[in-house]
mmCIF file of C-alpha atoms in Angstrom:
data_model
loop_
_atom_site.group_PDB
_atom_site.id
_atom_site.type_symbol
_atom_site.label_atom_id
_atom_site.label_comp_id
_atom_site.label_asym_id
_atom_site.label_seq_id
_atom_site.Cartn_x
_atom_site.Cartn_y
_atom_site.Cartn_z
ATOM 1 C CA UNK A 175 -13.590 -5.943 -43.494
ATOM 2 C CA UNK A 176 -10.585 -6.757 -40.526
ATOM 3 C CA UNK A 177 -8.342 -3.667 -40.269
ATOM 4 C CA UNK A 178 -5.989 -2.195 -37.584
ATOM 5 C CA UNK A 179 -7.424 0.556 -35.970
ATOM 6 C CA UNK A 180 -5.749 3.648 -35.181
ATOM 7 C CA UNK A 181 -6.827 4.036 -32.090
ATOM 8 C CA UNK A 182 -5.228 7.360 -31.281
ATOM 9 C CA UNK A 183 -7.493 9.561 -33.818
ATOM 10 C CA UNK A 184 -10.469 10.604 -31.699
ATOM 11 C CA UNK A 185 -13.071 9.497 -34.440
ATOM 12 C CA UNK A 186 -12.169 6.046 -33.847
ATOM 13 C CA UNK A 187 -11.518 5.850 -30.223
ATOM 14 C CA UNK A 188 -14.780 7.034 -30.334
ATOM 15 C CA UNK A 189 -16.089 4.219 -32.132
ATOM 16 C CA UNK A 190 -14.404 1.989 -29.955
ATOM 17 C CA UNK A 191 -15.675 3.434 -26.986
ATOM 18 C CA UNK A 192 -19.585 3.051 -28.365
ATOM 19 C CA UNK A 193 -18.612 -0.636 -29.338
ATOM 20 C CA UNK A 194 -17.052 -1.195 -25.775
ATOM 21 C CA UNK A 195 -20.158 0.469 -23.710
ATOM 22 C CA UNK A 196 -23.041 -1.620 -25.698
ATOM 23 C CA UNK A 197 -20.942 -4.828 -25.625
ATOM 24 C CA UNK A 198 -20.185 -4.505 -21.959
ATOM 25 C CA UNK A 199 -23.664 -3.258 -21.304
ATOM 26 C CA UNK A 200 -24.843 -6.708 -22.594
ATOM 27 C CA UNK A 201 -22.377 -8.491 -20.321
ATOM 28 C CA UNK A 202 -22.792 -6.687 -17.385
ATOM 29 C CA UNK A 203 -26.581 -7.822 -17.486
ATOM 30 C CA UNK A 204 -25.674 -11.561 -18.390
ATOM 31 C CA UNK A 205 -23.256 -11.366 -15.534
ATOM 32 C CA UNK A 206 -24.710 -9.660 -12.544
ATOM 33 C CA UNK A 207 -21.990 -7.315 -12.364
ATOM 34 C CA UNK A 208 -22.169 -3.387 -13.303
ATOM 35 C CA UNK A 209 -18.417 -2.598 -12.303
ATOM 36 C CA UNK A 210 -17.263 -3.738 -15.648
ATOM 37 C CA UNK A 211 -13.811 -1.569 -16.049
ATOM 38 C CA UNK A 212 -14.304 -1.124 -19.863
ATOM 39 C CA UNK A 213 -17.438 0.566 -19.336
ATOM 40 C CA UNK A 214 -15.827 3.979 -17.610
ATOM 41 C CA UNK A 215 -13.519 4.375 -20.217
ATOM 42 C CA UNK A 216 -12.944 7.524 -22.023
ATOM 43 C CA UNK A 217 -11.534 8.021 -25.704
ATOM 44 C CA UNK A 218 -8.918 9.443 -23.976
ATOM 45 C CA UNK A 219 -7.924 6.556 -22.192
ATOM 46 C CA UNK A 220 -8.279 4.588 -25.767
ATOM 47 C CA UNK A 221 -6.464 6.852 -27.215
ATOM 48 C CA UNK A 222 -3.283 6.930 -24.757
ATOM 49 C CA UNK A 223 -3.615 3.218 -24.627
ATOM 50 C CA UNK A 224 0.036 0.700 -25.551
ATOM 51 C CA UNK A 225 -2.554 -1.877 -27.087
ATOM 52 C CA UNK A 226 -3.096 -2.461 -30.664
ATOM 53 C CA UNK A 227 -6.677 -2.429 -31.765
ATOM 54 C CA UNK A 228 -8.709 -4.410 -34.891
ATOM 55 C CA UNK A 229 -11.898 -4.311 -36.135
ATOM 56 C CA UNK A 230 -14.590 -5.228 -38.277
ATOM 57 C CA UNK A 231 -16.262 -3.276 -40.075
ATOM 58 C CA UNK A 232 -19.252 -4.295 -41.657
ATOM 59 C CA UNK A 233 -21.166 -1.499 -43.983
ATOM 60 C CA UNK A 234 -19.298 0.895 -42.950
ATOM 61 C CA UNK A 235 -20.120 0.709 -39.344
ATOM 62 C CA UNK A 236 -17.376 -0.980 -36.669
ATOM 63 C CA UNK A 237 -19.336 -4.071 -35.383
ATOM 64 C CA UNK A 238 -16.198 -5.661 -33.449
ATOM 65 C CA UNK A 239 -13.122 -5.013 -31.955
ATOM 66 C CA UNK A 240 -10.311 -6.892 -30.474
ATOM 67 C CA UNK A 241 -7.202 -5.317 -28.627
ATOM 68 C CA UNK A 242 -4.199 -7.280 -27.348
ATOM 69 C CA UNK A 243 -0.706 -6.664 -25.801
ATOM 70 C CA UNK A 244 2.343 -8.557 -26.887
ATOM 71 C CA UNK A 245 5.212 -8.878 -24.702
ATOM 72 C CA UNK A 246 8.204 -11.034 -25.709
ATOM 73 C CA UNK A 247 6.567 -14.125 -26.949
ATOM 74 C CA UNK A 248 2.823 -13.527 -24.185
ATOM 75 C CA UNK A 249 -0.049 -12.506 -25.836
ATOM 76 C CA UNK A 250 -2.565 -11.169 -24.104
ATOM 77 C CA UNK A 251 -5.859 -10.468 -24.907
ATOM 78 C CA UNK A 252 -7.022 -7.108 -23.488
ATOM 79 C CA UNK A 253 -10.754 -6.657 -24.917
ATOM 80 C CA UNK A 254 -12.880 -8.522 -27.573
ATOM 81 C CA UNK A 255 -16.159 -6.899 -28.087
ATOM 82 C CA UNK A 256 -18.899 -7.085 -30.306
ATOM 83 C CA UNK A 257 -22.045 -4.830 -30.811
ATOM 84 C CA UNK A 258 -25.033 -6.951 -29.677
ATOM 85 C CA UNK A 259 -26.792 -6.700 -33.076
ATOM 86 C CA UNK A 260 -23.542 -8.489 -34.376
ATOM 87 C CA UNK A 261 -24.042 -11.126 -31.829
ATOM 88 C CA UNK A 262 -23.376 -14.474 -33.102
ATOM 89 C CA UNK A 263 -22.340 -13.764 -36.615
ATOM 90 C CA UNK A 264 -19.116 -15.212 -36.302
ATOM 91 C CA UNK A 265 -17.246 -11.312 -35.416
ATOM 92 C CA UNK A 266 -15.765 -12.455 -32.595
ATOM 93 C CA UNK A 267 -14.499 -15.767 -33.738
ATOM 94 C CA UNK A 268 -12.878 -14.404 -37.148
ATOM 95 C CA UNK A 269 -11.014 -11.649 -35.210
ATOM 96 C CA UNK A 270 -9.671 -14.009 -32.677
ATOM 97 C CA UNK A 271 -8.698 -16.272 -35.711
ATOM 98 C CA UNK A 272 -6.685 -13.317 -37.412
ATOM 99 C CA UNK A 273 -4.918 -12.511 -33.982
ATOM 100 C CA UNK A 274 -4.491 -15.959 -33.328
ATOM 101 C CA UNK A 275 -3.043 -17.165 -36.835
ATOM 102 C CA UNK A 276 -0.775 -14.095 -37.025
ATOM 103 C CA UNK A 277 0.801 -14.444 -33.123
ATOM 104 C CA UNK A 278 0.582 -18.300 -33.468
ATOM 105 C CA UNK A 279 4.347 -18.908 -31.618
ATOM 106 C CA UNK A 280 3.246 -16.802 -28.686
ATOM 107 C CA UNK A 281 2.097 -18.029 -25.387
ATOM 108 C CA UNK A 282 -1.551 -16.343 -25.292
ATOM 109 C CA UNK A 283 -4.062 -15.302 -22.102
ATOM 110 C CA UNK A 284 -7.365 -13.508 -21.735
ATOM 111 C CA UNK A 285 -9.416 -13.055 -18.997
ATOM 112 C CA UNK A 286 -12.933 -12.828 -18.703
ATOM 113 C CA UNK A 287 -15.937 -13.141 -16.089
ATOM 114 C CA UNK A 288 -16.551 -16.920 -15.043
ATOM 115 C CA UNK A 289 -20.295 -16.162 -15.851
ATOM 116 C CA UNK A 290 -19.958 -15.154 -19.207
ATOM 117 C CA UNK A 291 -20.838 -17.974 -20.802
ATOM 118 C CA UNK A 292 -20.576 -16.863 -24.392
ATOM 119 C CA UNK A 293 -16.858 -15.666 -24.275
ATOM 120 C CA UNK A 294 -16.066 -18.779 -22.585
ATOM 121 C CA UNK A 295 -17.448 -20.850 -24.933
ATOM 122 C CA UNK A 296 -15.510 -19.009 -27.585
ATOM 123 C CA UNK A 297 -12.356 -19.060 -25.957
ATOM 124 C CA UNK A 298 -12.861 -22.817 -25.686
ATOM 125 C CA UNK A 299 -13.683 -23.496 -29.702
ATOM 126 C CA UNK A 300 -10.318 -21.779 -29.967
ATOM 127 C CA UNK A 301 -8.330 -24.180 -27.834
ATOM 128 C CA UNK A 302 -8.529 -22.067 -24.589
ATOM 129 C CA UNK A 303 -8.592 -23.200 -21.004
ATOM 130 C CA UNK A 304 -9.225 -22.085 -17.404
ATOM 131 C CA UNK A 305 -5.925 -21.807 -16.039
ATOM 132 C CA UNK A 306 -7.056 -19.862 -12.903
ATOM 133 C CA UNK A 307 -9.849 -17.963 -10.706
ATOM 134 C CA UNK A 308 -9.675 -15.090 -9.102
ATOM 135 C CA UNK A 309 -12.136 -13.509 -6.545
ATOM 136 C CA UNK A 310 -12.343 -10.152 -8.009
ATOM 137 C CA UNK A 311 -15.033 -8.537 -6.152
ATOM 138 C CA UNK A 312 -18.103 -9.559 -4.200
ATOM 139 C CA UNK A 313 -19.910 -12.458 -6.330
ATOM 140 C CA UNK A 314 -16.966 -11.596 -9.119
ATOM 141 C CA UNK A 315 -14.723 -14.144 -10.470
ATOM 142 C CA UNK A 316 -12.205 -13.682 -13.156
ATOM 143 C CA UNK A 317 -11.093 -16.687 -15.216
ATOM 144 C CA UNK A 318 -7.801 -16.672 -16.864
ATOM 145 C CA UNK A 319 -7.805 -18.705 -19.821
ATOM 146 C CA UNK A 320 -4.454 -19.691 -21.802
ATOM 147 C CA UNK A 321 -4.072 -21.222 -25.323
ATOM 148 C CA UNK A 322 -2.872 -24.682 -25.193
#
């Protein structure tokens, strides 16, 4: 079940903190990198955050979660995550959908690592493309990806 997530109540920002840290795990392995931001994040800092957060929750248990900022008519795409027992069950495609379908006049960006594979893939299937790289640290590049 897709819901808005109110982020600011410590029981969920702590969900979205456990989501965040095995999702990131994952994709810090895939990528070679261990500096992932995400993964030194507190509740607190989910809680104070301006983004708004959804989920899915499947049995009870959040499996996915996608946060975005809107400005004017920009979207951008702060964090999609999935738990890796969720993994390629369609999560991350049906809450990009919803935030896609609902913001569909806005201009919309994510960025991601250029070795994740997976996300790129996704954000491809969903009409994305590389609109930059950026040397982000040693053997790091971040892709920014835009919705044509």
């Amino acid at each position: 079940m897709l819901q808005i997530l109110e982020h600011q109540r410590v029981d969920i920002a702590l969900q979205i903190v456990a989501v965040q840290v095995e999702a990131y795990q994952e994709e810090a392995r895939l990528i070679g990198f261990a500096d992932i931001p995400q993964l030194t994040e507190s509740k607190e800092d989910i809680m104070k955050s301006k983004e708004v957060f959804i989920g899915e929750i499947i049995e009870g248990k959040l499996a996915g979660v996608l946060s975005f900022e809107k400005e004017n008519e920009r979207l951008t795409i702060c964090r999609l995550v999935v738990r890796p027992h969720y993994f390629r069950k369609g999560i991350g495609s049906l809450l990009l959908t919803h935030v896609l379908q609902r913001y569909s006049k806005c201009e919309c960006i994510v960025s991601t690592a250029e070795r994740n594979t997976p996300a790129i893939k996704l954000y491809e299937a969903h009409r994305f493309s590389i609109i930059k790289r950026t040397a982000a640290a040693d053997n790091f590049v971040l892709v920014t990806m835009k919705r044509d």
